[in-house]
Amino acid sequence: MDLKDQLKNLFPDHKPTEEEPKKDVDKDIWMQEEPIICKYEKRKGKPTTILEGYTGADEDFKKLAKELKTKLSVGGSFKDDSIIIQGDYRDKIMKILQEKGFKVKRVGG
């Protein structure tokens, strides 16, 4: 007996309502024609991956930065219209962005 059956026994008069479908985060982010530039730099002796060239709203870029940081489980920030990710994750980031539908260009090695 699962949870729904138990609830039906407790509340026989209740009629379940249909749940709203969840909004897809990918549809909220503006897609662009030009590629996002994914480059590698060393800052203060530490490797960083930098994403530049997004022409959409800053809020969309911040959402994208947060999603990348959570998927990769790394730190990073959003400064001066670029996403800075700690570590060299160019290949993983490019794969994630291409799955979302972005064009990505690798620069710097």
CSV table of N, CA, C and O in Angstrom, one decimal:
chain,number,residue,atom,x,y,z
A,1,MET,N,0.8,-1.2,0.0
A,1,MET,CA,0.0,0.0,0.0
A,1,MET,C,0.9,1.2,0.0
A,1,MET,O,1.7,1.4,0.9
A,2,ASP,N,0.8,2.1,-1.0
A,2,ASP,CA,1.6,3.2,-1.1
A,2,ASP,C,0.9,4.4,-0.4
A,2,ASP,O,-0.2,4.3,0.1
A,3,LEU,N,1.6,5.5,-0.5
A,3,LEU,CA,1.2,6.7,0.2
A,3,LEU,C,-0.2,7.3,-0.3
A,3,LEU,O,-1.0,7.7,0.4
A,4,LYS,N,-0.4,7.2,-1.6
A,4,LYS,CA,-1.6,7.7,-2.2
A,4,LYS,C,-2.8,6.9,-1.8
A,4,LYS,O,-3.9,7.4,-1.5
A,5,ASP,N,-2.6,5.6,-1.7
A,5,ASP,CA,-3.7,4.7,-1.2
A,5,ASP,C,-4.0,5.0,0.3
A,5,ASP,O,-5.2,5.0,0.7
A,6,GLN,N,-3.0,5.2,1.1
A,6,GLN,CA,-3.2,5.6,2.5
A,6,GLN,C,-4.0,6.9,2.6
A,6,GLN,O,-4.9,7.0,3.5
A,7,LEU,N,-3.6,7.9,1.8
A,7,LEU,CA,-4.3,9.1,1.8
A,7,LEU,C,-5.8,9.0,1.4
A,7,LEU,O,-6.7,9.7,1.9
A,8,LYS,N,-6.0,8.2,0.4
A,8,LYS,CA,-7.4,7.9,-0.1
A,8,LYS,C,-8.2,7.3,1.1
A,8,LYS,O,-9.4,7.6,1.2
A,9,ASN,N,-7.6,6.4,1.8
A,9,ASN,CA,-8.4,5.8,3.0
A,9,ASN,C,-8.7,6.8,4.1
A,9,ASN,O,-9.7,6.8,4.7
A,10,LEU,N,-7.7,7.7,4.3
A,10,LEU,CA,-7.9,8.7,5.3
A,10,LEU,C,-8.9,9.8,4.9
A,10,LEU,O,-9.7,10.3,5.7
A,11,PHE,N,-8.8,10.2,3.6
A,11,PHE,CA,-9.7,11.3,3.1
A,11,PHE,C,-10.4,10.8,1.9
A,11,PHE,O,-10.1,11.1,0.8
A,12,PRO,N,-11.5,10.1,2.1
A,12,PRO,CA,-12.2,9.5,0.9
A,12,PRO,C,-13.0,10.5,0.1
A,12,PRO,O,-13.2,10.3,-1.1
A,13,ASP,N,-13.3,11.7,0.6
A,13,ASP,CA,-14.1,12.7,-0.1
A,13,ASP,C,-13.2,13.6,-0.9
A,13,ASP,O,-13.6,14.4,-1.7
A,14,HIS,N,-11.9,13.6,-0.7
A,14,HIS,CA,-10.9,14.5,-1.4
A,14,HIS,C,-10.7,14.1,-2.8
A,14,HIS,O,-10.6,12.9,-3.2
A,15,LYS,N,-10.8,15.1,-3.7
A,15,LYS,CA,-10.6,14.9,-5.1
A,15,LYS,C,-9.2,15.6,-5.5
A,15,LYS,O,-9.1,16.8,-5.3
A,16,PRO,N,-8.3,14.8,-5.9
A,16,PRO,CA,-6.9,15.3,-6.2
A,16,PRO,C,-7.0,16.3,-7.4
A,16,PRO,O,-7.7,16.1,-8.3
A,17,THR,N,-6.2,17.4,-7.3
A,17,THR,CA,-6.1,18.3,-8.4
A,17,THR,C,-4.8,18.0,-9.2
A,17,THR,O,-3.9,17.4,-8.7
A,18,GLU,N,-4.9,18.4,-10.4
A,18,GLU,CA,-3.7,18.1,-11.3
A,18,GLU,C,-2.6,19.1,-10.9
A,18,GLU,O,-2.9,20.3,-10.8
A,19,GLU,N,-1.4,18.6,-10.9
A,19,GLU,CA,-0.3,19.4,-10.6
A,19,GLU,C,0.1,20.2,-11.8
A,19,GLU,O,0.0,19.7,-12.9
A,20,GLU,N,0.6,21.4,-11.6
A,20,GLU,CA,1.1,22.2,-12.7
A,20,GLU,C,2.5,21.7,-13.1
A,20,GLU,O,3.3,21.3,-12.3
A,21,PRO,N,2.7,21.7,-14.4
A,21,PRO,CA,4.0,21.2,-14.9
A,21,PRO,C,5.1,22.2,-14.5
A,21,PRO,O,4.8,23.4,-14.5
A,22,LYS,N,6.2,21.7,-14.2
A,22,LYS,CA,7.3,22.6,-13.8
A,22,LYS,C,7.8,23.3,-15.0
A,22,LYS,O,7.9,22.8,-16.1
A,23,LYS,N,8.3,24.6,-14.7
A,23,LYS,CA,8.8,25.4,-15.8
A,23,LYS,C,10.2,24.9,-16.1
A,23,LYS,O,11.0,24.6,-15.2
A,24,ASP,N,10.5,24.9,-17.4
A,24,ASP,CA,11.9,24.5,-17.8
A,24,ASP,C,12.8,25.7,-17.8
A,24,ASP,O,12.5,26.7,-18.4
A,25,VAL,N,13.9,25.6,-17.0
A,25,VAL,CA,14.8,26.7,-16.9
A,25,VAL,C,15.4,27.1,-18.2
A,25,VAL,O,15.7,28.3,-18.5
A,26,ASP,N,15.6,26.1,-19.1
A,26,ASP,CA,16.3,26.4,-20.4
A,26,ASP,C,15.5,27.4,-21.2
A,26,ASP,O,16.0,28.2,-22.0
A,27,LYS,N,14.1,27.4,-21.1
A,27,LYS,CA,13.3,28.2,-21.9
A,27,LYS,C,13.3,29.7,-21.4
A,27,LYS,O,13.0,30.6,-22.2
A,28,ASP,N,13.8,29.9,-20.2
A,28,ASP,CA,13.8,31.2,-19.6
A,28,ASP,C,15.0,32.0,-20.1
A,28,ASP,O,15.0,33.2,-20.1
A,29,ILE,N,16.1,31.3,-20.5
A,29,ILE,CA,17.3,31.9,-20.8
A,29,ILE,C,17.3,32.3,-22.3
A,29,ILE,O,16.9,31.4,-23.1
A,30,TRP,N,17.7,33.5,-22.6
A,30,TRP,CA,17.7,34.0,-24.0
A,30,TRP,C,18.8,33.3,-24.8
A,30,TRP,O,20.0,33.3,-24.3
A,31,MET,N,18.5,32.7,-26.0
A,31,MET,CA,19.5,32.1,-26.8
A,31,MET,C,20.0,33.1,-27.8
A,31,MET,O,19.3,33.8,-28.4
A,32,GLN,N,21.3,33.0,-28.1
A,32,GLN,CA,21.9,33.9,-29.0
A,32,GLN,C,22.5,33.2,-30.2
A,32,GLN,O,22.8,32.0,-30.2
A,33,GLU,N,22.7,34.0,-31.3
A,33,GLU,CA,23.3,33.4,-32.5
A,33,GLU,C,24.8,33.3,-32.4
A,33,GLU,O,25.4,32.3,-32.9
A,34,GLU,N,25.5,34.3,-31.9
A,34,GLU,CA,26.9,34.3,-31.7
A,34,GLU,C,27.4,33.3,-30.7
A,34,GLU,O,26.7,33.1,-29.7
A,35,PRO,N,28.6,32.7,-30.9
A,35,PRO,CA,29.0,31.8,-29.9
A,35,PRO,C,29.5,32.4,-28.6
A,35,PRO,O,30.0,33.6,-28.6
A,36,ILE,N,29.4,31.7,-27.5
A,36,ILE,CA,29.9,32.2,-26.2
A,36,ILE,C,31.4,31.7,-26.2
A,36,ILE,O,31.7,30.6,-26.5
A,37,ILE,N,32.3,32.6,-25.8
A,37,ILE,CA,33.7,32.4,-25.8
A,37,ILE,C,34.1,31.7,-24.5
A,37,ILE,O,33.8,32.3,-23.4
A,38,CYS,N,34.7,30.6,-24.5
A,38,CYS,CA,35.1,29.8,-23.3
A,38,CYS,C,36.6,29.8,-23.3
A,38,CYS,O,37.2,29.1,-24.2
A,39,LYS,N,37.3,30.5,-22.4
A,39,LYS,CA,38.7,30.6,-22.4
A,39,LYS,C,39.3,30.2,-21.1
A,39,LYS,O,38.6,30.3,-20.0
A,40,TYR,N,40.6,29.9,-21.1
A,40,TYR,CA,41.3,29.5,-19.9
A,40,TYR,C,42.4,30.5,-19.6
A,40,TYR,O,43.1,31.0,-20.5
A,41,GLU,N,42.5,30.9,-18.3
A,41,GLU,CA,43.5,31.8,-17.9
A,41,GLU,C,44.0,31.3,-16.5
A,41,GLU,O,43.3,30.6,-15.8
A,42,LYS,N,45.2,31.8,-16.2
A,42,LYS,CA,45.7,31.6,-14.8
A,42,LYS,C,45.7,33.0,-14.1
A,42,LYS,O,46.2,33.9,-14.6
A,43,ARG,N,45.0,33.1,-13.0
A,43,ARG,CA,44.9,34.3,-12.3
A,43,ARG,C,45.4,34.0,-10.9
A,43,ARG,O,45.0,33.1,-10.2
A,44,LYS,N,46.5,34.8,-10.5
A,44,LYS,CA,47.1,34.6,-9.2
A,44,LYS,C,47.6,33.2,-9.1
A,44,LYS,O,47.6,32.6,-8.0
A,45,GLY,N,48.1,32.6,-10.2
A,45,GLY,CA,48.7,31.3,-10.2
A,45,GLY,C,47.7,30.1,-10.1
A,45,GLY,O,48.0,29.0,-10.1
A,46,LYS,N,46.4,30.5,-10.2
A,46,LYS,CA,45.3,29.4,-10.1
A,46,LYS,C,44.6,29.4,-11.4
A,46,LYS,O,44.3,30.4,-12.1
A,47,PRO,N,44.2,28.2,-11.9
A,47,PRO,CA,43.5,28.0,-13.2
A,47,PRO,C,42.0,28.5,-13.1
A,47,PRO,O,41.4,28.2,-12.1
A,48,THR,N,41.6,29.3,-14.1
A,48,THR,CA,40.2,29.7,-14.1
A,48,THR,C,39.7,29.5,-15.5
A,48,THR,O,40.4,29.6,-16.5
A,49,THR,N,38.4,29.3,-15.6
A,49,THR,CA,37.7,29.2,-16.9
A,49,THR,C,36.8,30.4,-17.0
A,49,THR,O,36.0,30.7,-16.1
A,50,ILE,N,36.8,31.2,-18.1
A,50,ILE,CA,36.1,32.4,-18.3
A,50,ILE,C,35.2,32.3,-19.5
A,50,ILE,O,35.6,31.9,-20.5
A,51,LEU,N,33.9,32.6,-19.3
A,51,LEU,CA,32.9,32.7,-20.3
A,51,LEU,C,32.5,34.1,-20.6
A,51,LEU,O,32.1,34.8,-19.7
A,52,GLU,N,32.6,34.5,-21.9
A,52,GLU,CA,32.3,35.8,-22.3
A,52,GLU,C,31.5,35.8,-23.6
A,52,GLU,O,31.5,34.8,-24.3
A,53,GLY,N,30.9,37.0,-23.9
A,53,GLY,CA,30.3,37.1,-25.2
A,53,GLY,C,28.8,36.9,-25.2
A,53,GLY,O,28.2,36.8,-26.2
A,54,TYR,N,28.1,36.8,-24.0
A,54,TYR,CA,26.7,36.6,-24.0
A,54,TYR,C,26.0,38.0,-24.1
A,54,TYR,O,26.4,38.9,-23.4
A,55,THR,N,25.1,38.1,-25.1
A,55,THR,CA,24.5,39.4,-25.3
A,55,THR,C,23.1,39.6,-24.7
A,55,THR,O,22.4,40.5,-25.0
A,56,GLY,N,22.7,38.6,-24.0
A,56,GLY,CA,21.3,38.7,-23.3
A,56,GLY,C,21.4,39.5,-22.1
A,56,GLY,O,22.3,40.2,-21.8
A,57,ALA,N,20.3,39.4,-21.3
A,57,ALA,CA,20.2,40.2,-20.1
A,57,ALA,C,21.2,39.6,-19.0
A,57,ALA,O,21.5,38.4,-19.0
A,58,ASP,N,21.6,40.5,-18.1
A,58,ASP,CA,22.5,40.1,-17.0
A,58,ASP,C,21.8,39.0,-16.1
A,58,ASP,O,22.5,38.1,-15.7
A,59,GLU,N,20.5,39.1,-15.9
A,59,GLU,CA,19.9,38.1,-15.0
A,59,GLU,C,19.9,36.7,-15.6
A,59,GLU,O,20.1,35.8,-14.9
A,60,ASP,N,19.8,36.6,-17.0
A,60,ASP,CA,19.9,35.3,-17.6
A,60,ASP,C,21.3,34.8,-17.5
A,60,ASP,O,21.5,33.6,-17.3
A,61,PHE,N,22.3,35.6,-17.6
A,61,PHE,CA,23.7,35.2,-17.5
A,61,PHE,C,24.0,34.8,-16.1
A,61,PHE,O,24.7,33.8,-15.9
A,62,LYS,N,23.4,35.4,-15.1
A,62,LYS,CA,23.6,35.1,-13.7
A,62,LYS,C,22.9,33.7,-13.4
A,62,LYS,O,23.5,32.9,-12.7
A,63,LYS,N,21.8,33.5,-14.0
A,63,LYS,CA,21.1,32.2,-13.8
A,63,LYS,C,22.0,31.1,-14.4
A,63,LYS,O,22.1,30.0,-13.8
A,64,LEU,N,22.6,31.3,-15.6
A,64,LEU,CA,23.4,30.4,-16.3
A,64,LEU,C,24.7,30.1,-15.4
A,64,LEU,O,25.1,29.0,-15.3
A,65,ALA,N,25.2,31.2,-14.8
A,65,ALA,CA,26.4,31.0,-14.0
A,65,ALA,C,26.1,30.1,-12.8
A,65,ALA,O,26.9,29.2,-12.4
A,66,LYS,N,25.0,30.4,-12.1
A,66,LYS,CA,24.6,29.6,-11.0
A,66,LYS,C,24.4,28.1,-11.3
A,66,LYS,O,24.8,27.2,-10.6
A,67,GLU,N,23.7,27.9,-12.5
A,67,GLU,CA,23.5,26.5,-12.9
A,67,GLU,C,24.8,25.8,-13.2
A,67,GLU,O,25.0,24.6,-12.8
A,68,LEU,N,25.7,26.5,-13.8
A,68,LEU,CA,27.0,25.9,-14.1
A,68,LEU,C,27.8,25.5,-12.8
A,68,LEU,O,28.4,24.5,-12.7
A,69,LYS,N,27.8,26.5,-11.9
A,69,LYS,CA,28.5,26.3,-10.7
A,69,LYS,C,27.9,25.1,-9.9
A,69,LYS,O,28.6,24.3,-9.3
A,70,THR,N,26.6,25.0,-9.9
A,70,THR,CA,26.0,23.9,-9.1
A,70,THR,C,26.2,22.5,-9.8
A,70,THR,O,26.4,21.5,-9.1
A,71,LYS,N,26.2,22.5,-11.1
A,71,LYS,CA,26.4,21.2,-11.9
A,71,LYS,C,27.8,20.8,-11.7
A,71,LYS,O,28.1,19.6,-11.6
A,72,LEU,N,28.8,21.7,-11.7
A,72,LEU,CA,30.2,21.3,-11.6
A,72,LEU,C,30.6,21.2,-10.2
A,72,LEU,O,31.8,20.8,-9.9
A,73,SER,N,29.9,21.7,-9.2
A,73,SER,CA,30.2,21.7,-7.8
A,73,SER,C,31.5,22.5,-7.6
A,73,SER,O,32.4,22.0,-6.9
A,74,VAL,N,31.6,23.7,-8.2
A,74,VAL,CA,32.8,24.5,-8.0
A,74,VAL,C,32.3,25.9,-7.7
A,74,VAL,O,31.2,26.3,-7.8
A,75,GLY,N,33.3,26.8,-7.3
A,75,GLY,CA,33.0,28.2,-7.0
A,75,GLY,C,33.2,29.0,-8.3
A,75,GLY,O,33.7,28.5,-9.3
A,76,GLY,N,32.8,30.2,-8.2
A,76,GLY,CA,32.9,31.1,-9.3
A,76,GLY,C,32.2,32.4,-9.0
A,76,GLY,O,31.6,32.6,-7.9
A,77,SER,N,32.2,33.3,-10.0
A,77,SER,CA,31.5,34.6,-9.8
A,77,SER,C,31.0,35.1,-11.2
A,77,SER,O,31.4,34.6,-12.3
A,78,PHE,N,30.3,36.2,-11.1
A,78,PHE,CA,29.8,36.9,-12.3
A,78,PHE,C,30.3,38.3,-12.2
A,78,PHE,O,29.9,39.1,-11.3
A,79,LYS,N,31.2,38.7,-13.1
A,79,LYS,CA,31.8,40.1,-13.0
A,79,LYS,C,32.0,40.6,-14.4
A,79,LYS,O,32.4,39.9,-15.3
A,80,ASP,N,31.7,41.9,-14.6
A,80,ASP,CA,32.0,42.5,-15.9
A,80,ASP,C,31.5,41.8,-17.1
A,80,ASP,O,32.3,41.6,-18.1
A,81,ASP,N,30.3,41.3,-17.1
A,81,ASP,CA,29.7,40.6,-18.2
A,81,ASP,C,30.4,39.3,-18.6
A,81,ASP,O,30.5,38.9,-19.8
A,82,SER,N,31.0,38.7,-17.6
A,82,SER,CA,31.7,37.4,-17.8
A,82,SER,C,31.5,36.5,-16.6
A,82,SER,O,31.3,37.0,-15.5
A,83,ILE,N,31.5,35.2,-16.9
A,83,ILE,CA,31.3,34.2,-15.8
A,83,ILE,C,32.7,33.7,-15.5
A,83,ILE,O,33.4,33.2,-16.5
A,84,ILE,N,33.2,33.7,-14.3
A,84,ILE,CA,34.5,33.2,-13.9
A,84,ILE,C,34.3,31.9,-13.0
A,84,ILE,O,33.7,32.0,-12.0
A,85,ILE,N,34.8,30.8,-13.5
A,85,ILE,CA,34.6,29.5,-12.8
A,85,ILE,C,36.0,29.1,-12.3
A,85,ILE,O,37.0,29.1,-13.1
A,86,GLN,N,36.1,28.7,-11.1
A,86,GLN,CA,37.4,28.2,-10.5
A,86,GLN,C,37.8,26.9,-11.1
A,86,GLN,O,37.0,25.9,-11.0
A,87,GLY,N,38.9,26.8,-11.7
A,87,GLY,CA,39.4,25.5,-12.2
A,87,GLY,C,39.3,25.5,-13.8
A,87,GLY,O,38.6,26.3,-14.4
A,88,ASP,N,39.9,24.5,-14.4
A,88,ASP,CA,39.9,24.3,-15.8
A,88,ASP,C,38.8,23.3,-16.2
A,88,ASP,O,39.0,22.1,-16.2
A,89,TYR,N,37.6,23.8,-16.4
A,89,TYR,CA,36.4,23.0,-16.8
A,89,TYR,C,35.9,23.3,-18.1
A,89,TYR,O,34.7,23.2,-18.4
A,90,ARG,N,36.8,23.6,-19.1
A,90,ARG,CA,36.3,24.1,-20.4
A,90,ARG,C,35.5,23.0,-21.1
A,90,ARG,O,34.5,23.2,-21.7
A,91,ASP,N,36.0,21.7,-21.1
A,91,ASP,CA,35.3,20.7,-21.8
A,91,ASP,C,34.0,20.4,-21.2
A,91,ASP,O,33.0,20.3,-22.0
A,92,LYS,N,33.8,20.3,-19.9
A,92,LYS,CA,32.5,20.1,-19.3
A,92,LYS,C,31.6,21.2,-19.5
A,92,LYS,O,30.4,21.0,-19.8
A,93,ILE,N,32.1,22.5,-19.4
A,93,ILE,CA,31.2,23.6,-19.6
A,93,ILE,C,30.7,23.7,-21.0
A,93,ILE,O,29.5,24.0,-21.3
A,94,MET,N,31.6,23.4,-22.0
A,94,MET,CA,31.2,23.5,-23.4
A,94,MET,C,30.2,22.4,-23.7
A,94,MET,O,29.2,22.7,-24.4
A,95,LYS,N,30.3,21.2,-23.1
A,95,LYS,CA,29.3,20.2,-23.3
A,95,LYS,C,28.0,20.6,-22.7
A,95,LYS,O,26.9,20.4,-23.3
A,96,ILE,N,28.0,21.1,-21.5
A,96,ILE,CA,26.7,21.6,-20.9
A,96,ILE,C,26.0,22.6,-21.7
A,96,ILE,O,24.8,22.6,-21.9
A,97,LEU,N,26.8,23.6,-22.2
A,97,LEU,CA,26.2,24.7,-22.9
A,97,LEU,C,25.7,24.2,-24.3
A,97,LEU,O,24.7,24.7,-24.8
A,98,GLN,N,26.4,23.3,-24.9
A,98,GLN,CA,25.9,22.8,-26.2
A,98,GLN,C,24.7,22.0,-26.0
A,98,GLN,O,23.8,22.0,-26.9
A,99,GLU,N,24.5,21.3,-24.9
A,99,GLU,CA,23.3,20.5,-24.6
A,99,GLU,C,22.1,21.5,-24.5
A,99,GLU,O,21.0,21.2,-24.8
A,100,LYS,N,22.4,22.7,-24.0
A,100,LYS,CA,21.3,23.7,-23.8
A,100,LYS,C,21.0,24.4,-25.1
A,100,LYS,O,20.0,25.1,-25.2
A,101,GLY,N,21.8,24.3,-26.1
A,101,GLY,CA,21.6,24.9,-27.4
A,101,GLY,C,22.4,26.0,-27.7
A,101,GLY,O,22.2,26.7,-28.8
A,102,PHE,N,23.4,26.4,-26.9
A,102,PHE,CA,24.3,27.5,-27.2
A,102,PHE,C,25.4,27.0,-28.1
A,102,PHE,O,25.8,25.9,-28.2
A,103,LYS,N,25.9,28.0,-28.9
A,103,LYS,CA,27.1,27.8,-29.7
A,103,LYS,C,28.3,28.2,-28.8
A,103,LYS,O,28.3,29.3,-28.2
A,104,VAL,N,29.4,27.4,-28.7
A,104,VAL,CA,30.5,27.7,-27.8
A,104,VAL,C,31.8,27.7,-28.6
A,104,VAL,O,32.0,26.8,-29.5
A,105,LYS,N,32.7,28.6,-28.4
A,105,LYS,CA,33.9,28.7,-29.1
A,105,LYS,C,35.0,28.6,-28.0
A,105,LYS,O,35.1,29.3,-27.1
A,106,ARG,N,36.0,27.6,-28.2
A,106,ARG,CA,37.0,27.4,-27.3
A,106,ARG,C,38.2,28.3,-27.7
A,106,ARG,O,38.6,28.3,-28.8
A,107,VAL,N,38.8,29.1,-26.7
A,107,VAL,CA,39.9,30.0,-27.0
A,107,VAL,C,41.0,29.7,-25.9
A,107,VAL,O,40.7,29.5,-24.8
A,108,GLY,N,42.2,29.7,-26.3
A,108,GLY,CA,43.3,29.7,-25.4
A,108,GLY,C,43.8,28.3,-25.1
A,108,GLY,O,43.8,27.9,-23.9
A,109,GLY,N,44.2,27.5,-26.0
A,109,GLY,CA,44.8,26.2,-25.8
A,109,GLY,C,44.0,25.0,-26.0
A,109,GLY,O,43.0,24.6,-25.7
